[in-house]
Amino acid sequence: MTALLDVRDLKTHFFTRDGIAKAVDGVTFSVERGEILGLVGESGSGKSVTGFSLLGLVDPPGKVVSGEIVFDGADLVAGGEEAIRGLRGKRIAMIFQDPMMTLNPVLKIETQMVETVLAHADVSRTEALTRCREALLRVGISAPDERLASYPHQFSGGMRQRVAIAIALLHEPDLIIADEPTTALDVTIQAQILAEVQKLCAETGTALIWITHDLAVVSGLADRLAVMYAGRIVEEGPTSEIIANPLHPYTRGLIESVPHGKPHRSLLQQIKGMAPSLLNLPEGCSFRPRCPRADDACRRAQTLGTPLPGRHVRCVHPYIEG
Amino acid sequence: MTIVADSVEQPVHPKRVAQDSPVRRFARAFIEDRLAVAGLAIFLLIALLAILAPWITPQNPYDLAQLDIMDGGLAPGEASFSGMTYWLGTDPQGRDMLSAIVYGLRISLVVATVSLLCAIAIGIVAGMTAAYFGGRIDSIIMRIVDLQLSFPAILIALILLALLGRGVDKVILALIIVQWAYYARTVRASAIVEIRKDYMDAARCLALSHRRIMFRHLLPNCVPPLIVVGTVQIAQAIALEATLSFLGVGVPITEPSLGLLIANGYDYLLSGRYWVSVFPGIALVVTIVAINLMGDRMRDVLNPRLQK
Amino acid sequence: MLVYLIRRLGQSLLAVTAMAFLVFLGVYAIGNPVDILVSPDATQAEIQATVQRLGLDKPLWDQFLVFVGNVFHGDLGTSFVYGRPALDIVLERLPATMELALVALFISVAVGVPLGVYAGLKPDSIGGRSVMAGSILGFSLPNFWQGMILILFFAVFLGWLPAGGRGETVNVLGIPVSFLTLDGLKHLLLPALNLALFKMSLVIRLTRANTREVALQDYVKFARAKGISHRRVVFVHILKNIMIPVVTILGLELGSMVAFAIVTETVFAWPGMGKLLIDSINLLDRPVIVAYLMLTVFIIVGINLVVDILYSALDPRVRLSEVKG
């Protein structure tokens, strides 16, 4: 069986006045049906742009310049806007980062949900409303009728994100792209939403791409991880193996900077330096200026290698024990 | 603060510091836009024409001795009996339109420039006083500004001129009163941003005088937005003066600006002598468009929100 | 909400009072009010009567109160030219001006909003740039000049439309209107277009700027991610958001249109209040000038008040915060 989503050598560039920013520069990964993939990286690493590229939602001056996005056998890049629009909201849904910004402030929840149903299903308004109510109940929102008649500003952030998730689930999509959906929420709400999404995906067999900068959040959720740095995936593999034994120096740095499970008062490790400007990337490995293991070999162009079975890493000096 | 930073950097990167001088950076960004450069060139040419009017025009349009009623109503390019060719025609009194337009430009530009400078001066004082002292002074000044800006400029100018009567000085006064509020608001907005920064506390702690803080520290930061508002406003001032004069409440007949020339020719428009009205109109439009082309570019270059 | 209403009402009263004071100062303090308010060929007895009626022998402050009292009674003096109450004369001209302003407002929205949305969605296209260039011209060229060009082109050159006047009117509820007769419409079209052009530029700029801003919002991206049609994204999600600021500004601009109608009415000989004002200035008919100014100030302040209240009713966010507050 082929993968649900197969992304090959995707490049999304931003053509700014100061030059071309290669936000996504040759990203390759795949997602199986029902699988949860964690896409991890710092802000500016290109992980959100990757997500938007999948749905054809990159705003100018950004543009998908090359690569393939094969969803259930069809190439979305070659198919153009028309191919993607039919899938959006129906087979591929997206949840955004800031729930305060994702719902239109001047439209009732009802309007925003019903239009989503009607965009892909030929049903009556009453039928559409019934579906909306069900969807709200499923994400744990009680009294859906009252909620449907409300405007977004009458909801809390967590509640709005639930509504956004309910909208994403309306057509029981094959794939949900979640772009840091919990970052803007309180920690307690964060945990609830996480559990909710995990449960719903398991129930419906929906695959999930969870985009985050927070390794701690995604490690308990994702089946596999892909770590992005400066527009490229630097390491990819099963979550448990990466957490236990990160091969790329950047991944190791990320894991060591997470405060969990460390002796009290032990010093947190941090990655030195700052993420490079996408306009002016260093040649060879982009992480080279910040890497403790860098040497002259890192100045050459890097390829994704497979030093261990099922583990991919873009590094000439991976941490391989023994 | 900046002085210290410069003296450290200069020996290391002399070139970079020179490039980063704000005026140069502005000039470089400005000339990138060919339309804006064209606007600047046209405006300079117009200004030069207006300044040199008495020496370059074929006749002094207001010296009645030079006018010959026999030359009245000549079409553009027609020659008179005396052999002089009127490239833009003449009005019914035999006045050379080209000369009249250049003189008209002169009055239009003088009115706009003088009122602009006075309005800016008043606006700076009012805006900075409001921003610097805050509290009640601020709210009184800004109330007046808001009140005035809630009424259309043309209405206020008309009220004033209906009461004051015609005259170049009165038009200038009306334009000052109409315009100062824009500058006051602009200056206050940028001054308040600056006052909230830490170095202002430092300046106050050093017990520098109010005037020194206001003019040496605050004012320079208000200059870029003032330039932008000023360029837009000078075009508006020219247009407003022309409108007032067209309505017959602006400059007197003895000193016709472009607006009054257009109004004088308006009666002949329907009878086919379009040039008496249309050529001054074109001169007015070219002036305003040239200024706006510069203004648009300046706004792009000086607007911090658009800078990367 | 009630507190807000009262506060807003107070502000409006303050604005009217301030402008009344200015007009009063202009008329009473700068010149000799007897010269201003009494016809030049009045007899000594008439002058005496006016001095007493207006209390010109009293201190300035008392005079202002008398002036305000008279204003409240609708007494703004008697026109020198027409020999009738000045306010009546101005009010007779009000329908013509309001019709012109409202039709112009309608044109500026009906044409300006679509153009602005288009330019906002495609800011770098040739069409978008042309719309912007056109709006810069419309904004910066003097209104009277645009009117002249309209006359030159449509009335003189093409001969399609009349160059001035109001044409045939019919009475609706006792108010004469032009737009219901063909002749009236023909006369109305050019002046309304002239008055609309200036505001249209404003509408285009405003709509474009708001469209660009709203189009970048997450909720528009989210709406697209839901798979709804492009048309629905534009006409529901974007348009509904930009209409709030556009309607607000436009409401406020209606007042300035009444003022700007002075120019258009003069160019097209449209028999409204504005033309009356210019004629009165030329004839030194000062009571009519004062009546015009007070009425216009009142209209502008009133419109601002109504728009503010409507605005708070239109935007669900404002509505809620005001209820809470």
PDB file of C-alpha atoms in Angstrom, chain A residues 36-244:
ATOM      1  CA  ILE A  36       0.886  10.928  13.389  1.00  0.00           C
ATOM      2  CA  LEU A  37       3.968  12.740  12.164  1.00  0.00           C
ATOM      3  CA  GLY A  38       5.592  15.369  14.337  1.00  0.00           C
ATOM      4  CA  LEU A  39       7.256  18.146  12.311  1.00  0.00           C
ATOM      5  CA  VAL A  40       9.645  19.838  14.721  1.00  0.00           C
ATOM      6  CA  GLY A  41      11.781  22.915  14.354  1.00  0.00           C
ATOM      7  CA  GLU A  42      12.575  26.410  15.624  1.00  0.00           C
ATOM      8  CA  SER A  43      10.563  29.370  14.399  1.00  0.00           C
ATOM      9  CA  GLY A  44      11.745  30.213  10.919  1.00  0.00           C
ATOM     10  CA  SER A  45      12.813  26.654  10.160  1.00  0.00           C
ATOM     11  CA  GLY A  46      10.161  26.366   7.450  1.00  0.00           C
ATOM     12  CA  LYS A  47       7.848  23.945   9.213  1.00  0.00           C
ATOM     13  CA  SER A  48       4.740  26.139   8.994  1.00  0.00           C
ATOM     14  CA  VAL A  49       5.480  27.038   5.384  1.00  0.00           C
ATOM     15  CA  THR A  50       5.731  23.302   4.660  1.00  0.00           C
ATOM     16  CA  GLY A  51       2.254  22.870   6.119  1.00  0.00           C
ATOM     17  CA  PHE A  52       0.796  25.735   4.085  1.00  0.00           C
ATOM     18  CA  SER A  53       2.520  24.456   0.930  1.00  0.00           C
ATOM     19  CA  LEU A  54       0.674  21.122   1.263  1.00  0.00           C
ATOM     20  CA  LEU A  55      -2.655  22.969   0.990  1.00  0.00           C
ATOM     21  CA  GLY A  56      -1.512  25.486  -1.605  1.00  0.00           C
ATOM     22  CA  LEU A  57      -2.005  28.325   0.889  1.00  0.00           C
ATOM     23  CA  VAL A  58       1.363  30.034   0.565  1.00  0.00           C
ATOM     24  CA  ASP A  59       0.772  33.789   0.176  1.00  0.00           C
ATOM     25  CA  PRO A  60       2.816  35.909  -2.208  1.00  0.00           C
ATOM     26  CA  PRO A  61       5.704  36.666  -2.399  1.00  0.00           C
ATOM     27  CA  GLY A  62       6.010  32.979  -1.460  1.00  0.00           C
ATOM     28  CA  LYS A  63       5.632  30.243  -4.069  1.00  0.00           C
ATOM     29  CA  VAL A  64       6.050  26.478  -4.356  1.00  0.00           C
ATOM     30  CA  VAL A  65       8.793  26.391  -6.958  1.00  0.00           C
ATOM     31  CA  SER A  66       9.348  22.675  -7.393  1.00  0.00           C
ATOM     32  CA  GLY A  67       8.805  19.222  -5.965  1.00  0.00           C
ATOM     33  CA  GLU A  68       5.893  16.841  -5.700  1.00  0.00           C
ATOM     34  CA  ILE A  69       3.089  16.565  -3.196  1.00  0.00           C
ATOM     35  CA  VAL A  70       1.430  13.242  -3.942  1.00  0.00           C
ATOM     36  CA  PHE A  71      -1.781  12.836  -1.977  1.00  0.00           C
ATOM     37  CA  ASP A  72      -3.532   9.504  -2.415  1.00  0.00           C
ATOM     38  CA  GLY A  73      -1.891   9.041  -5.791  1.00  0.00           C
ATOM     39  CA  ALA A  74      -2.442  12.536  -7.248  1.00  0.00           C
ATOM     40  CA  ASP A  75       0.245  15.219  -7.499  1.00  0.00           C
ATOM     41  CA  LEU A  76      -1.111  18.438  -6.007  1.00  0.00           C
ATOM     42  CA  VAL A  77       1.717  20.629  -7.296  1.00  0.00           C
ATOM     43  CA  ALA A  78       1.169  19.549 -10.898  1.00  0.00           C
ATOM     44  CA  GLY A  79      -2.626  19.670 -10.471  1.00  0.00           C
ATOM     45  CA  GLY A  80      -2.544  23.318  -9.507  1.00  0.00           C
ATOM     46  CA  GLU A  81      -5.080  25.350  -7.530  1.00  0.00           C
ATOM     47  CA  GLU A  82      -8.099  23.390  -8.773  1.00  0.00           C
ATOM     48  CA  ALA A  83      -6.749  20.029  -7.623  1.00  0.00           C
ATOM     49  CA  ILE A  84      -6.039  21.355  -4.149  1.00  0.00           C
ATOM     50  CA  ARG A  85      -9.224  23.342  -3.627  1.00  0.00           C
ATOM     51  CA  GLY A  86     -11.424  20.258  -3.916  1.00  0.00           C
ATOM     52  CA  LEU A  87      -9.399  18.553  -1.206  1.00  0.00           C
ATOM     53  CA  ARG A  88      -9.144  21.440   1.221  1.00  0.00           C
ATOM     54  CA  GLY A  89     -11.434  21.009   4.167  1.00  0.00           C
ATOM     55  CA  LYS A  90     -12.723  17.727   2.764  1.00  0.00           C
ATOM     56  CA  ARG A  91      -9.819  15.319   2.675  1.00  0.00           C
ATOM     57  CA  ILE A  92      -7.082  17.526   4.065  1.00  0.00           C
ATOM     58  CA  ALA A  93      -7.992  19.909   6.876  1.00  0.00           C
ATOM     59  CA  MET A  94      -5.854  22.362   8.773  1.00  0.00           C
ATOM     60  CA  ILE A  95      -5.820  23.746  12.285  1.00  0.00           C
ATOM     61  CA  PHE A  96      -3.987  27.007  12.820  1.00  0.00           C
ATOM     62  CA  GLN A  97      -1.702  28.294  15.492  1.00  0.00           C
ATOM     63  CA  ASP A  98      -3.599  31.193  16.995  1.00  0.00           C
ATOM     64  CA  PRO A  99      -7.250  30.393  17.731  1.00  0.00           C
ATOM     65  CA  MET A 100      -7.868  34.094  18.359  1.00  0.00           C
ATOM     66  CA  MET A 101      -7.114  34.763  14.711  1.00  0.00           C
ATOM     67  CA  THR A 102      -8.533  31.778  12.858  1.00  0.00           C
ATOM     68  CA  LEU A 103     -12.227  32.459  13.181  1.00  0.00           C
ATOM     69  CA  ASN A 104     -13.672  35.400  11.290  1.00  0.00           C
ATOM     70  CA  PRO A 105     -14.602  37.984  13.944  1.00  0.00           C
ATOM     71  CA  VAL A 106     -17.668  39.343  12.150  1.00  0.00           C
ATOM     72  CA  LEU A 107     -19.340  36.060  11.225  1.00  0.00           C
ATOM     73  CA  LYS A 108     -21.324  33.791  13.515  1.00  0.00           C
ATOM     74  CA  ILE A 109     -19.901  30.349  14.288  1.00  0.00           C
ATOM     75  CA  GLU A 110     -22.923  28.911  12.533  1.00  0.00           C
ATOM     76  CA  THR A 111     -22.092  30.722   9.289  1.00  0.00           C
ATOM     77  CA  GLN A 112     -18.491  29.630   9.429  1.00  0.00           C
ATOM     78  CA  MET A 113     -19.337  25.988  10.073  1.00  0.00           C
ATOM     79  CA  VAL A 114     -22.284  25.613   7.719  1.00  0.00           C
ATOM     80  CA  GLU A 115     -20.346  27.070   4.788  1.00  0.00           C
ATOM     81  CA  THR A 116     -17.691  24.415   5.340  1.00  0.00           C
ATOM     82  CA  VAL A 117     -20.277  21.634   5.180  1.00  0.00           C
ATOM     83  CA  LEU A 118     -21.953  23.105   2.113  1.00  0.00           C
ATOM     84  CA  ALA A 119     -18.641  23.600   0.322  1.00  0.00           C
ATOM     85  CA  HIS A 120     -18.201  19.865  -0.067  1.00  0.00           C
ATOM     86  CA  ALA A 121     -21.522  18.198   0.585  1.00  0.00           C
ATOM     87  CA  ASP A 122     -24.765  18.604  -1.298  1.00  0.00           C
ATOM     88  CA  VAL A 123     -27.059  18.694   1.722  1.00  0.00           C
ATOM     89  CA  SER A 124     -29.845  20.906   3.002  1.00  0.00           C
ATOM     90  CA  ARG A 125     -29.149  23.668   5.491  1.00  0.00           C
ATOM     91  CA  THR A 126     -30.925  21.722   8.234  1.00  0.00           C
ATOM     92  CA  GLU A 127     -28.795  18.678   7.557  1.00  0.00           C
ATOM     93  CA  ALA A 128     -25.676  20.852   7.561  1.00  0.00           C
ATOM     94  CA  LEU A 129     -26.659  22.336  10.915  1.00  0.00           C
ATOM     95  CA  THR A 130     -27.149  18.864  12.375  1.00  0.00           C
ATOM     96  CA  ARG A 131     -23.632  17.929  11.293  1.00  0.00           C
ATOM     97  CA  CYS A 132     -22.256  21.092  12.865  1.00  0.00           C
ATOM     98  CA  ARG A 133     -23.956  20.297  16.160  1.00  0.00           C
ATOM     99  CA  GLU A 134     -22.545  16.782  16.120  1.00  0.00           C
ATOM    100  CA  ALA A 135     -19.091  18.086  15.363  1.00  0.00           C
ATOM    101  CA  LEU A 136     -19.234  20.538  18.259  1.00  0.00           C
ATOM    102  CA  LEU A 137     -20.423  17.840  20.658  1.00  0.00           C
ATOM    103  CA  ARG A 138     -17.614  15.574  19.505  1.00  0.00           C
ATOM    104  CA  VAL A 139     -14.952  18.109  20.501  1.00  0.00           C
ATOM    105  CA  GLY A 140     -16.561  18.486  23.925  1.00  0.00           C
ATOM    106  CA  ILE A 141     -18.599  21.662  23.415  1.00  0.00           C
ATOM    107  CA  SER A 142     -21.914  21.450  25.222  1.00  0.00           C
ATOM    108  CA  ALA A 143     -25.029  23.437  24.292  1.00  0.00           C
ATOM    109  CA  PRO A 144     -24.046  23.582  20.596  1.00  0.00           C
ATOM    110  CA  ASP A 145     -27.139  25.509  19.551  1.00  0.00           C
ATOM    111  CA  GLU A 146     -26.240  28.405  21.757  1.00  0.00           C
ATOM    112  CA  ARG A 147     -22.634  28.285  20.575  1.00  0.00           C
ATOM    113  CA  LEU A 148     -23.604  28.260  16.935  1.00  0.00           C
ATOM    114  CA  ALA A 149     -25.453  31.541  17.336  1.00  0.00           C
ATOM    115  CA  SER A 150     -22.427  33.215  18.961  1.00  0.00           C
ATOM    116  CA  TYR A 151     -19.615  35.290  17.559  1.00  0.00           C
ATOM    117  CA  PRO A 152     -16.001  34.160  18.046  1.00  0.00           C
ATOM    118  CA  HIS A 153     -15.134  36.939  20.494  1.00  0.00           C
ATOM    119  CA  GLN A 154     -17.612  35.489  22.957  1.00  0.00           C
ATOM    120  CA  PHE A 155     -15.410  32.375  23.304  1.00  0.00           C
ATOM    121  CA  SER A 156     -12.194  31.709  25.190  1.00  0.00           C
ATOM    122  CA  GLY A 157      -9.057  30.744  23.286  1.00  0.00           C
ATOM    123  CA  GLY A 158      -9.372  27.060  24.142  1.00  0.00           C
ATOM    124  CA  MET A 159     -13.009  27.051  23.112  1.00  0.00           C
ATOM    125  CA  ARG A 160     -12.178  28.696  19.794  1.00  0.00           C
ATOM    126  CA  GLN A 161      -9.538  26.082  19.100  1.00  0.00           C
ATOM    127  CA  ARG A 162     -12.120  23.383  19.781  1.00  0.00           C
ATOM    128  CA  VAL A 163     -14.412  25.051  17.276  1.00  0.00           C
ATOM    129  CA  ALA A 164     -11.569  25.134  14.755  1.00  0.00           C
ATOM    130  CA  ILE A 165     -10.953  21.423  15.383  1.00  0.00           C
ATOM    131  CA  ALA A 166     -14.666  20.736  15.006  1.00  0.00           C
ATOM    132  CA  ILE A 167     -14.570  22.522  11.637  1.00  0.00           C
ATOM    133  CA  ALA A 168     -11.548  20.468  10.604  1.00  0.00           C
ATOM    134  CA  LEU A 169     -13.389  17.257  11.512  1.00  0.00           C
ATOM    135  CA  LEU A 170     -16.633  18.123   9.691  1.00  0.00           C
ATOM    136  CA  HIS A 171     -15.819  16.007   6.650  1.00  0.00           C
ATOM    137  CA  GLU A 172     -13.780  13.366   8.505  1.00  0.00           C
ATOM    138  CA  PRO A 173     -10.652  14.137   6.480  1.00  0.00           C
ATOM    139  CA  ASP A 174      -7.872  11.657   5.746  1.00  0.00           C
ATOM    140  CA  LEU A 175      -5.255  14.107   6.941  1.00  0.00           C
ATOM    141  CA  ILE A 176      -5.188  17.000   9.367  1.00  0.00           C
ATOM    142  CA  ILE A 177      -2.328  19.465   9.370  1.00  0.00           C
ATOM    143  CA  ALA A 178      -2.082  21.036  12.805  1.00  0.00           C
ATOM    144  CA  ASP A 179       0.188  24.080  12.891  1.00  0.00           C
ATOM    145  CA  GLU A 180       1.201  24.548  16.527  1.00  0.00           C
ATOM    146  CA  PRO A 181      -2.431  24.373  17.633  1.00  0.00           C
ATOM    147  CA  THR A 182      -1.648  24.434  21.339  1.00  0.00           C
ATOM    148  CA  THR A 183       1.153  27.003  21.512  1.00  0.00           C
ATOM    149  CA  ALA A 184      -1.142  29.935  22.176  1.00  0.00           C
ATOM    150  CA  LEU A 185      -3.129  28.155  24.891  1.00  0.00           C
ATOM    151  CA  ASP A 186      -2.740  27.692  28.632  1.00  0.00           C
ATOM    152  CA  VAL A 187      -0.875  24.578  29.686  1.00  0.00           C
ATOM    153  CA  THR A 188      -3.959  22.837  31.118  1.00  0.00           C
ATOM    154  CA  ILE A 189      -6.032  23.556  28.012  1.00  0.00           C
ATOM    155  CA  GLN A 190      -3.066  22.456  25.934  1.00  0.00           C
ATOM    156  CA  ALA A 191      -3.142  19.001  27.495  1.00  0.00           C
ATOM    157  CA  GLN A 192      -6.892  18.674  27.008  1.00  0.00           C
ATOM    158  CA  ILE A 193      -6.694  19.629  23.350  1.00  0.00           C
ATOM    159  CA  LEU A 194      -3.792  17.265  22.787  1.00  0.00           C
ATOM    160  CA  ALA A 195      -5.671  14.342  24.314  1.00  0.00           C
ATOM    161  CA  GLU A 196      -8.789  15.256  22.388  1.00  0.00           C
ATOM    162  CA  VAL A 197      -7.045  15.377  19.030  1.00  0.00           C
ATOM    163  CA  GLN A 198      -5.212  12.138  19.681  1.00  0.00           C
ATOM    164  CA  LYS A 199      -8.475  10.408  20.579  1.00  0.00           C
ATOM    165  CA  LEU A 200     -10.384  11.790  17.604  1.00  0.00           C
ATOM    166  CA  CYS A 201      -7.672  10.835  15.148  1.00  0.00           C
ATOM    167  CA  ALA A 202      -7.551   7.318  16.534  1.00  0.00           C
ATOM    168  CA  GLU A 203     -11.337   6.999  16.268  1.00  0.00           C
ATOM    169  CA  THR A 204     -11.601   8.206  12.704  1.00  0.00           C
ATOM    170  CA  GLY A 205      -8.313   6.859  11.405  1.00  0.00           C
ATOM    171  CA  THR A 206      -7.226  10.342  10.413  1.00  0.00           C
ATOM    172  CA  ALA A 207      -3.552  10.919   9.770  1.00  0.00           C
ATOM    173  CA  LEU A 208      -2.031  13.954  11.456  1.00  0.00           C
ATOM    174  CA  ILE A 209       0.902  16.207  10.796  1.00  0.00           C
ATOM    175  CA  TRP A 210       1.586  18.039  14.045  1.00  0.00           C
ATOM    176  CA  ILE A 211       3.814  21.028  13.483  1.00  0.00           C
ATOM    177  CA  THR A 212       5.514  22.330  16.618  1.00  0.00           C
ATOM    178  CA  HIS A 213       8.628  23.815  18.095  1.00  0.00           C
ATOM    179  CA  ASP A 214       7.958  21.981  21.335  1.00  0.00           C
ATOM    180  CA  LEU A 215       9.594  18.577  21.375  1.00  0.00           C
ATOM    181  CA  ALA A 216       8.027  17.766  24.736  1.00  0.00           C
ATOM    182  CA  VAL A 217       4.507  18.176  23.338  1.00  0.00           C
ATOM    183  CA  VAL A 218       5.031  16.077  20.275  1.00  0.00           C
ATOM    184  CA  SER A 219       7.108  13.263  21.756  1.00  0.00           C
ATOM    185  CA  GLY A 220       4.115  11.822  23.582  1.00  0.00           C
ATOM    186  CA  LEU A 221       1.884  12.111  20.554  1.00  0.00           C
ATOM    187  CA  ALA A 222       3.678  11.378  17.314  1.00  0.00           C
ATOM    188  CA  ASP A 223       4.538   8.011  15.788  1.00  0.00           C
ATOM    189  CA  ARG A 224       7.378   9.516  13.837  1.00  0.00           C
ATOM    190  CA  LEU A 225       9.344  12.754  13.976  1.00  0.00           C
ATOM    191  CA  ALA A 226      10.840  14.918  11.272  1.00  0.00           C
ATOM    192  CA  VAL A 227      13.195  17.608  12.529  1.00  0.00           C
ATOM    193  CA  MET A 228      13.552  20.697  10.339  1.00  0.00           C
ATOM    194  CA  TYR A 229      16.355  23.210  10.342  1.00  0.00           C
ATOM    195  CA  ALA A 230      16.686  26.161   7.951  1.00  0.00           C
ATOM    196  CA  GLY A 231      14.268  24.811   5.363  1.00  0.00           C
ATOM    197  CA  ARG A 232      15.496  21.226   5.345  1.00  0.00           C
ATOM    198  CA  ILE A 233      14.700  18.040   7.243  1.00  0.00           C
ATOM    199  CA  VAL A 234      17.843  17.160   9.134  1.00  0.00           C
ATOM    200  CA  GLU A 235      16.632  14.040  10.861  1.00  0.00           C
ATOM    201  CA  GLU A 236      13.692  11.703  10.516  1.00  0.00           C
ATOM    202  CA  GLY A 237      12.658   8.467  12.198  1.00  0.00           C
ATOM    203  CA  PRO A 238      10.460   6.794  14.836  1.00  0.00           C
ATOM    204  CA  THR A 239       9.771   9.101  17.786  1.00  0.00           C
ATOM    205  CA  SER A 240      11.005   6.813  20.541  1.00  0.00           C
ATOM    206  CA  GLU A 241      14.281   6.110  18.767  1.00  0.00           C
ATOM    207  CA  ILE A 242      14.995   9.761  18.036  1.00  0.00           C
ATOM    208  CA  ILE A 243      14.260  10.823  21.597  1.00  0.00           C
ATOM    209  CA  ALA A 244      16.396   8.038  23.005  1.00  0.00           C
TER     210      ALA A 244
END
